[in-house]
Tab-separated table of C-alpha atoms in Angstrom:
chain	number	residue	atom	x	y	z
A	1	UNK	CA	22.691	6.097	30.317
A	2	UNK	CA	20.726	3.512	31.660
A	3	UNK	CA	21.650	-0.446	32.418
A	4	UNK	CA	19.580	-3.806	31.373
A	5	UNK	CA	19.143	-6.812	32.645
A	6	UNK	CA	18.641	-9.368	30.342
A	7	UNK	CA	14.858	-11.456	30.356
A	8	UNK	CA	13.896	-11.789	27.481
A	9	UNK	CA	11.327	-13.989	27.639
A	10	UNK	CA	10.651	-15.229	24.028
A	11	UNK	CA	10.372	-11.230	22.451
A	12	UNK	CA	9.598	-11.356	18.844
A	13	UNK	CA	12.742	-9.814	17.436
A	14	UNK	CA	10.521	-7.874	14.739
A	15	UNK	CA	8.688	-5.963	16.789
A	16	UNK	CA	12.075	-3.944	17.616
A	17	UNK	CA	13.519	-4.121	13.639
A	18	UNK	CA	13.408	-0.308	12.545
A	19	UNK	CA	12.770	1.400	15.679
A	20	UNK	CA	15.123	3.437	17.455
A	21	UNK	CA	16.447	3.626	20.977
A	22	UNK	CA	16.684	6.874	22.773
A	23	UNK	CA	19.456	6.360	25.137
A	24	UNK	CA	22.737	4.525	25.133
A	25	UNK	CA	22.494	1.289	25.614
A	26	UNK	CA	25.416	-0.234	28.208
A	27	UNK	CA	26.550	-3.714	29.223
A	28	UNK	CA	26.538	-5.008	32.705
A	29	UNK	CA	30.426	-3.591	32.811
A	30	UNK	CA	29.586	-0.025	31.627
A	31	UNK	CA	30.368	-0.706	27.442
A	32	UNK	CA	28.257	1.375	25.377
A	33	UNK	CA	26.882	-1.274	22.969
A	34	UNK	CA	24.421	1.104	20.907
A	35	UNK	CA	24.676	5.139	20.788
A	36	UNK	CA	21.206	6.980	21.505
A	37	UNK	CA	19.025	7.723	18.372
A	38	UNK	CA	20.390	3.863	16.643
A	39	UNK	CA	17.859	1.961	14.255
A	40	UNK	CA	17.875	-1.542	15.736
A	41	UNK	CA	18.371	-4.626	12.749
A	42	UNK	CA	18.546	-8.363	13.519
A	43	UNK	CA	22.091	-7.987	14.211
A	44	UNK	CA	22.259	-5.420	16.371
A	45	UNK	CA	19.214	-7.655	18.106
A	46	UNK	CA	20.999	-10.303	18.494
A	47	UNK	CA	23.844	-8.578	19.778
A	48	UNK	CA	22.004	-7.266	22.631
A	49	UNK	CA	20.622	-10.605	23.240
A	50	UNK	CA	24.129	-11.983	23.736
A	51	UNK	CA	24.500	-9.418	26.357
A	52	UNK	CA	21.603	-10.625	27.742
A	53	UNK	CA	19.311	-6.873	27.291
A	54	UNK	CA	15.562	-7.230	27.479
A	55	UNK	CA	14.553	-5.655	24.728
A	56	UNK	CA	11.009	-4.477	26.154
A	57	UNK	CA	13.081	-2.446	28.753
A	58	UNK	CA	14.522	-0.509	25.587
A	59	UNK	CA	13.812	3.537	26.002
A	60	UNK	CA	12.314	3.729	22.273
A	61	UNK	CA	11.565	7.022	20.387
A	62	UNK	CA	8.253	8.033	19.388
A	63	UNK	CA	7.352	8.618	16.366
A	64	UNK	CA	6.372	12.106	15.160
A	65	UNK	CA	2.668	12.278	14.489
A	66	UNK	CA	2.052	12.152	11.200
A	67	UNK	CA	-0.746	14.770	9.358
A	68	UNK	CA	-1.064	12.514	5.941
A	69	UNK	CA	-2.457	9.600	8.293
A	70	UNK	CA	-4.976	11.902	10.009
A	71	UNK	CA	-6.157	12.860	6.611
A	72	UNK	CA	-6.682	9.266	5.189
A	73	UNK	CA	-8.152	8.485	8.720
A	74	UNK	CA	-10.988	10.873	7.995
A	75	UNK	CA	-11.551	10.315	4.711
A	76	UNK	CA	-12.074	6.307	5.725
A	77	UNK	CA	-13.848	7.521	8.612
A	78	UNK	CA	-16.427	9.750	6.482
A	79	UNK	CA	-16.011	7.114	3.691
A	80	UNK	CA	-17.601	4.359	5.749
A	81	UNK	CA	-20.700	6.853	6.931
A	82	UNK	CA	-21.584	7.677	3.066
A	83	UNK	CA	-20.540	4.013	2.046
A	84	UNK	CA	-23.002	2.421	4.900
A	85	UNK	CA	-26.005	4.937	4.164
A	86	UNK	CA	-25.805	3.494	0.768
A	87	UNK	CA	-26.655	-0.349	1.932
A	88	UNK	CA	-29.902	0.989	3.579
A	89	UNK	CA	-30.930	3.930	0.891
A	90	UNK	CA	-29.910	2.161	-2.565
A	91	UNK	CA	-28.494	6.186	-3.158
A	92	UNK	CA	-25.162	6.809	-3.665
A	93	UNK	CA	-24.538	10.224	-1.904
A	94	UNK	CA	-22.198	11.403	-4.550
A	95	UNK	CA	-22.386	15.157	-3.714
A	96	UNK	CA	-21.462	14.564	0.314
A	97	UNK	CA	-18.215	12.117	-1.147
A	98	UNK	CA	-17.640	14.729	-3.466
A	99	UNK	CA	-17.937	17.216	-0.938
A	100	UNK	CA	-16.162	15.515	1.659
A	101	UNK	CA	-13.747	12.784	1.175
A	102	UNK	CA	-12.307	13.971	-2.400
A	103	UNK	CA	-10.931	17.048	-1.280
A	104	UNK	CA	-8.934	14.811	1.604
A	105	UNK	CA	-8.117	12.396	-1.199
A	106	UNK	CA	-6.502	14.996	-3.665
A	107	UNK	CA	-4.456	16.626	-0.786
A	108	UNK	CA	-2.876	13.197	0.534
A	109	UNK	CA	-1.891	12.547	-3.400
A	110	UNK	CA	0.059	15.227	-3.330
A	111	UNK	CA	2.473	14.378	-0.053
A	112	UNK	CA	5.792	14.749	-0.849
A	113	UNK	CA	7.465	11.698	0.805
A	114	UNK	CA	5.754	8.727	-1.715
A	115	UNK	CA	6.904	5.931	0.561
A	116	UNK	CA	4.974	7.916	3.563
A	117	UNK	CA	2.306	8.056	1.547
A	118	UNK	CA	2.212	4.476	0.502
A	119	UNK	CA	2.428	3.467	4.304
A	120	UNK	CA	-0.471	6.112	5.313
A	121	UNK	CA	-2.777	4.534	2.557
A	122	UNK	CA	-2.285	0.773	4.042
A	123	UNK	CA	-5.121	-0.881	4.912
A	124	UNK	CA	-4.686	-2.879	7.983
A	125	UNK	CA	-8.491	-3.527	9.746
A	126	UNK	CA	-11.881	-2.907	8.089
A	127	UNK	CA	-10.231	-3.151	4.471
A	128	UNK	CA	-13.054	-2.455	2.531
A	129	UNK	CA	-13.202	0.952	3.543
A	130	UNK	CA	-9.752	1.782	4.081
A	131	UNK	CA	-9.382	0.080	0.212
A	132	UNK	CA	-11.760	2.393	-1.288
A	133	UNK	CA	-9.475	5.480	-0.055
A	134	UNK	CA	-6.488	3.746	-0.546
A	135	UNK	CA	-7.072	3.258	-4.305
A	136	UNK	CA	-8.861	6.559	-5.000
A	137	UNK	CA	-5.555	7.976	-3.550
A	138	UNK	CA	-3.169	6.090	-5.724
A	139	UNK	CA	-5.302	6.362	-8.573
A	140	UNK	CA	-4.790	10.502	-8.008
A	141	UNK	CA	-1.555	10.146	-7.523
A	142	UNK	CA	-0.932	7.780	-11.069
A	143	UNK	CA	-3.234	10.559	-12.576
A	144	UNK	CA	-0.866	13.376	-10.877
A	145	UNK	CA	2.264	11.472	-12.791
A	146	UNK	CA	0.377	10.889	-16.379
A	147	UNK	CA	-0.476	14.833	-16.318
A	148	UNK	CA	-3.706	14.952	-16.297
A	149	UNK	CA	-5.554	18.442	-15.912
A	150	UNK	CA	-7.295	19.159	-12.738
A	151	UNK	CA	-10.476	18.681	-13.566
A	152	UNK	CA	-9.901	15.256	-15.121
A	153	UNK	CA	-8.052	14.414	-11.303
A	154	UNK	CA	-11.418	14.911	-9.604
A	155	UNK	CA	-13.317	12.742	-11.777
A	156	UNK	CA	-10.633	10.112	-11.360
A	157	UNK	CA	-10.176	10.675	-7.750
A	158	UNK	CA	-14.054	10.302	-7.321
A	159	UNK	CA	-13.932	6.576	-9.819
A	160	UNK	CA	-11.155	5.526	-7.547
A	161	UNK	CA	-13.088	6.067	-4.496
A	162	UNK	CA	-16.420	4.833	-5.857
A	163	UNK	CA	-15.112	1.605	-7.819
A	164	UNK	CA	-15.952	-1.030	-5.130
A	165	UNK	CA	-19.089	1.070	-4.435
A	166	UNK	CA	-21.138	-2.186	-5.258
A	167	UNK	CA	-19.545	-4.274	-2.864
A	168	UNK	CA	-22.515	-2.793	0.089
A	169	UNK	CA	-24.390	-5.868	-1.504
A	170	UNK	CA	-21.771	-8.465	-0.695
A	171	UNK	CA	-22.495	-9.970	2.861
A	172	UNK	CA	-20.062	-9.364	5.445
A	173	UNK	CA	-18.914	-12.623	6.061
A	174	UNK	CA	-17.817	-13.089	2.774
A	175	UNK	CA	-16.121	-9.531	2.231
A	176	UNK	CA	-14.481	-10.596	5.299
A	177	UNK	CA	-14.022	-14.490	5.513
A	178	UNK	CA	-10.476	-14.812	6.952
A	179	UNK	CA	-9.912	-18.215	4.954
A	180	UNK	CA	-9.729	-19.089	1.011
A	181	UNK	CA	-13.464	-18.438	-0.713
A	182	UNK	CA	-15.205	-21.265	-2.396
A	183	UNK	CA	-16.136	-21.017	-6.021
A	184	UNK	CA	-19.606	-20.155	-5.401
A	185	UNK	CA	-18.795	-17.335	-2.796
A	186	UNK	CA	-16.468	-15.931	-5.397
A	187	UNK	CA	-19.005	-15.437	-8.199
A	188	UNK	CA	-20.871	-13.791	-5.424
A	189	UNK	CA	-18.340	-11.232	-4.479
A	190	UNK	CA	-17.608	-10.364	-8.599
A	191	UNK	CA	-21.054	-9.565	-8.724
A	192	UNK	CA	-20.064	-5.948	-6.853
A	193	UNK	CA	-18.412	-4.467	-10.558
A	194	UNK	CA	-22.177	-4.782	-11.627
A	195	UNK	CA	-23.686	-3.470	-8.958
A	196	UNK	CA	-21.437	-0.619	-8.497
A	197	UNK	CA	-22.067	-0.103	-12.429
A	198	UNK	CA	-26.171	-0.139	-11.795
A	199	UNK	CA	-25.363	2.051	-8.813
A	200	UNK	CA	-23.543	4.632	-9.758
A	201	UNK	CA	-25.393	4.757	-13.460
A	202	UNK	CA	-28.682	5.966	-11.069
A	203	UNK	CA	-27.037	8.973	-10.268
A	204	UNK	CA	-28.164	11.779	-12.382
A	205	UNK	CA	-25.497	13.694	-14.639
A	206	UNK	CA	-22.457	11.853	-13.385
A	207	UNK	CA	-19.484	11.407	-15.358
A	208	UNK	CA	-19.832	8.332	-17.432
A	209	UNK	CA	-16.423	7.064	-16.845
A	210	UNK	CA	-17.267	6.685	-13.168
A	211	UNK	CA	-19.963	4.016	-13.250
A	212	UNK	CA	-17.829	2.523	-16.077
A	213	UNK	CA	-14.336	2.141	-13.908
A	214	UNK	CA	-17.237	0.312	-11.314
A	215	UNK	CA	-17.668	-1.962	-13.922
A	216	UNK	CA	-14.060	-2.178	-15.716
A	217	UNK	CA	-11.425	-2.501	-12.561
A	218	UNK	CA	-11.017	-6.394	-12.640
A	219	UNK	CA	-11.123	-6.618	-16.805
A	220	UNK	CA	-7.881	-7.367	-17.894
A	221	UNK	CA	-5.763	-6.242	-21.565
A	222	UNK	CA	-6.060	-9.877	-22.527
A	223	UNK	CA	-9.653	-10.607	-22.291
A	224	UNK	CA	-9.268	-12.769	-18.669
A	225	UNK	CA	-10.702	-10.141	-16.289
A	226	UNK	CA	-14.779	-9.675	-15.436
A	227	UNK	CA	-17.204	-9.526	-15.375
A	228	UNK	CA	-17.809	-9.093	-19.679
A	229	UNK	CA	-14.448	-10.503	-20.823
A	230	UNK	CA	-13.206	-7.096	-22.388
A	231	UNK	CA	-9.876	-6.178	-23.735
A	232	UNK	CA	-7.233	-3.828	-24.010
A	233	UNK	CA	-8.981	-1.419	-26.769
A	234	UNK	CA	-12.318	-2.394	-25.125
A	235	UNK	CA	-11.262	-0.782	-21.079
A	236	UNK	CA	-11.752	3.070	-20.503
A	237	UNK	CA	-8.429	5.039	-19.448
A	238	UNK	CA	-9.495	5.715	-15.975
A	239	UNK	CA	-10.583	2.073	-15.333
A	240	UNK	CA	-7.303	0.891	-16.209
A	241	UNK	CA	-5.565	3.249	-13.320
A	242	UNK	CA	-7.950	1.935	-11.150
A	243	UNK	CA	-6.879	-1.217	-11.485
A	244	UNK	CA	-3.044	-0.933	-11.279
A	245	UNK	CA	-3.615	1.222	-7.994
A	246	UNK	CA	-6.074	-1.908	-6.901
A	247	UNK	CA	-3.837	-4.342	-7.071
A	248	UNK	CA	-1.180	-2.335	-5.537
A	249	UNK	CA	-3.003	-1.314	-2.945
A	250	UNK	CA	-4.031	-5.116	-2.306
A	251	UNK	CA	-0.717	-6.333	-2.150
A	252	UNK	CA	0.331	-4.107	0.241
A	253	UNK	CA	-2.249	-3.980	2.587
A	254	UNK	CA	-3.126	-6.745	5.378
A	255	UNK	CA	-6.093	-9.004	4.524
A	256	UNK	CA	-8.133	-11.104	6.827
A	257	UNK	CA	-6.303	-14.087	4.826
A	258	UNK	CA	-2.986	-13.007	4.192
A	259	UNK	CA	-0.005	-10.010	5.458
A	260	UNK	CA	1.152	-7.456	3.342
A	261	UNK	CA	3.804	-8.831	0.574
A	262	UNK	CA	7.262	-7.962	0.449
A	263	UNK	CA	8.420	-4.613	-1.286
A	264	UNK	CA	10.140	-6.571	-3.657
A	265	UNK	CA	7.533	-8.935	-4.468
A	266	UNK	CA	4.595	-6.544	-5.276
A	267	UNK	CA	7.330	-5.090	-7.589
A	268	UNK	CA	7.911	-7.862	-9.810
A	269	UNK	CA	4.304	-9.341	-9.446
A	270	UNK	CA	2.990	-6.391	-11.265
A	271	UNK	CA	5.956	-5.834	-13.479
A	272	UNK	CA	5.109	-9.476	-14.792
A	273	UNK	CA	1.185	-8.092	-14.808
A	274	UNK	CA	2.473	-5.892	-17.865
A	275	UNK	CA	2.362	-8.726	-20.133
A	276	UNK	CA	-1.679	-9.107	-20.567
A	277	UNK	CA	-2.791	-8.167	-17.306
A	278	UNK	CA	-2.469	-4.533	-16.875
A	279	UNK	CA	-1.892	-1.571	-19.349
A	280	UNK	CA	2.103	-2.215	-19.877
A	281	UNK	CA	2.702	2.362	-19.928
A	282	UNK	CA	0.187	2.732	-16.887
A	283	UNK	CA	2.297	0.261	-14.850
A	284	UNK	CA	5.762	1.082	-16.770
A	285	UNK	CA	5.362	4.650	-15.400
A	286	UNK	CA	3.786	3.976	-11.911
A	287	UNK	CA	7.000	1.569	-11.168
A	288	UNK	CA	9.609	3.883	-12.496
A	289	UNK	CA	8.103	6.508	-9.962
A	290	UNK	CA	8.385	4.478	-7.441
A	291	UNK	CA	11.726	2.861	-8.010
A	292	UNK	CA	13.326	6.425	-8.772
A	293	UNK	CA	12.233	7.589	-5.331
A	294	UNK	CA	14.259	4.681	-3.736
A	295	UNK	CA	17.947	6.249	-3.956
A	296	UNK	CA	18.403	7.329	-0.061
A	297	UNK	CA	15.677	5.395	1.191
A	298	UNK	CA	16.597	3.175	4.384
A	299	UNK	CA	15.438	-0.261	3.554
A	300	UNK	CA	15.000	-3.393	5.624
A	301	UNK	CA	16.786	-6.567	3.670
A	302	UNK	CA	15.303	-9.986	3.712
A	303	UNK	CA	18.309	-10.844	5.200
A	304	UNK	CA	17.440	-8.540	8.327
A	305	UNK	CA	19.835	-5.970	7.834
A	306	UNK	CA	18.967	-2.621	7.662
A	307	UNK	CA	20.518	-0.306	4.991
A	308	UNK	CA	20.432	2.819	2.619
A	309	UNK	CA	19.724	2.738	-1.051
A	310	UNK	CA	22.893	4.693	-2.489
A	311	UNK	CA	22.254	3.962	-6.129
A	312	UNK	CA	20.334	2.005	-8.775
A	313	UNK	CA	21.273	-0.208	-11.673
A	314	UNK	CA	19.874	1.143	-14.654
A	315	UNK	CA	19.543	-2.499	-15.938
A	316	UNK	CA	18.204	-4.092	-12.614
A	317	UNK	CA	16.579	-1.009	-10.506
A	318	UNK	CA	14.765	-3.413	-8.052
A	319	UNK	CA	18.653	-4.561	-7.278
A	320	UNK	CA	20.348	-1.582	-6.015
A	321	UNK	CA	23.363	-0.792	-4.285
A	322	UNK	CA	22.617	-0.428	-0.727
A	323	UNK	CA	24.848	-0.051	2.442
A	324	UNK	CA	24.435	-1.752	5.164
A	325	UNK	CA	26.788	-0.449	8.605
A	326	UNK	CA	30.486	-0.468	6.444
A	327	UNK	CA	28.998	-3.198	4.073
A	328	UNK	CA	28.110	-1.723	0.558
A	329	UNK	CA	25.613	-4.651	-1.453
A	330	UNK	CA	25.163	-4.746	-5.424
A	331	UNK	CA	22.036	-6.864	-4.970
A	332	UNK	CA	22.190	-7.528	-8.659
A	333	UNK	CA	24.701	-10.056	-7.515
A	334	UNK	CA	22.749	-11.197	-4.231
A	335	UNK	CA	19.835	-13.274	-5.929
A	336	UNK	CA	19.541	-14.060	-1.962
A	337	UNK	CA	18.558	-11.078	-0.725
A	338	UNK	CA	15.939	-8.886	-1.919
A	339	UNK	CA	14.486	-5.204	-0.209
A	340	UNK	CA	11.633	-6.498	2.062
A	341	UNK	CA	10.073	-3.230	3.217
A	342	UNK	CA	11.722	0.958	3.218
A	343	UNK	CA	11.475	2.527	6.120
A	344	UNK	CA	9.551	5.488	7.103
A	345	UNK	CA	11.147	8.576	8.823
A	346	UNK	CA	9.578	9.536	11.941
């Protein structure tokens, strides 16, 4: 057991939300206040800061290291090599990607804790590289759930991976201008699904669909997306993965100009992207998957509290039952509080 004095000194009480403390944590008199191995929330925060315990003298556990997140961190690693050769060569060095960063990229879509995965594939510096993993991963992994043989997985693994391929022509400042673009540096930066396209369609005997999901991954089912304006009938299969893992993998990454959004809210943002954005069984599927896999997840409330999913309602499953400490909440009756973030086991 060890005793704390209390300092502390304006701590951001989110840095500690989730993690857990590896001794007991006594008062001043000897009270055990928190049992080794608890997951601090806001309340049990606050708590401590009513007994005046600096938080920053907390004993915290370590994490276990985590072999998905060494694999993504090569493949981004190699990824940004192959990617920067192509800026000075004009060659897309489709062999050495296929070679090896796809074989990394079809072994992370298959880790068996999806939430782990999602947090491995998060993009949080130098998000143009870590975004061209991050959706050739998810793509797999949506390909993985629609059945598709293996040799139709590689192809898509390698279009997910390659589909931003033409932003190496879009200056740096602008890929990574931390405030909103103007209208003329935004035409700019759409220019990259037709260079990618002109890219990738250099590349001798390469699967059509490739240079095509370069070209197809910001159209859109009702004719709003670009660069050409197509629709539904009019957008290859693979390039309308791509996109649903794009835009997931954008919402819940950190970008120079905004954080990752809420669990909840990348949920419902691409539910609502079924009517006319997105393919409505792609996206019907993808968020089933994920929603099923929530039933004993621990979950962090936007209330601060910190509980388990025990079950979902069949009618509402982003409002599940969840229990927080002796507290069980129907959130299908708490329009107030939604599931921010779930929790990753060490």
């Amino acid at each position: 057991m060890r005793l704390f004095s209390y300092s502390n000194g304006g701590a951001s009480m989110m840095n500690f939300v989730g993690k857990k403390v590896r001794d007991d944590v006594v008062s001043d008199l000897g009270v055990t206040l928190i049992p080794a191995g608890s997951m601090l929330d806001e309340e049990l925060i606050g708590m401590l800061g009513n007994h005046r315990v600096d938080l920053y003298n907390l004993e915290l556990l370590n994490p276990a290291p985590n072999p998905v997140i060494n694999f993504v961190d090569q493949a981004v690693l190699r990824s940004k090599e192959l990617f920067e050769s192509i800026g000075l060569t004009g060659k897309v060095p489709v062999e050495d990607v296929k070679g090896e960063v796809i074989p990394l990229v079809l072994q992370v879509s298959q880790h068996s804790n999806l939430f782990q995965l999602f947090e491995s594939v998060k993009a949080v510096d130098e998000y143009t590289y870590q975004h061209n993993i991050g959706v050739g991963i998810l793509s797999t992994l949506i390909g993985r759930w629609m059945e598709l043989p293996d040799e139709e997985l590689e192809i898509l693994s390698l279009a997910g991976t390659l589909h931003d391929v033409g932003k190496v022509y879009i200056p740096a400042d602008i890929l990574n201008k931390p405030d909103k673009l103007t209208s003329e540096e935004y035409e700019q930066v759409k220019l990259h699904a037709e260079f990618g396209y002109d890219l990738l369609c250099r590349v001798p005997y390469l699967d059509p669909r490739i240079p095509l999901a370069a070209l197809q991954h910001h159209e859109r089912n009702d004719g709003r997306g670009y660069p050409l304006g197509v629709k539904e009938h009019e957008i290859e299969l693979f390039s309308k993965i791509i996109a649903v893992a794009d835009i997931f993998h954008a919402m819940s990454s950190r970008r120079s100009y905004h954080e990752p959004r809420a669990f909840y809210q990348i949920v419902e943002q691409m539910r609502d992207g079924i009517f006319g954005l997105l393919d409505p069984v792609i996206v019907t599927l993808f968020l089933d998957k994920i929603l099923e896999k929530l039933i004993g997840e621990m979950v962090l409330l936007t209330d601060g509290r910190i509980g388990e999913v025990i079950s979902l309602n069949p009618h509402q499953p982003l409002a599940p039952l969840v229990k927080a400490g002796e507290e069980f909440i129907d959130l299908s009756r708490r329009t107030d509080i939604h599931i921010k973030s779930i929790f990753i086991p060490d």
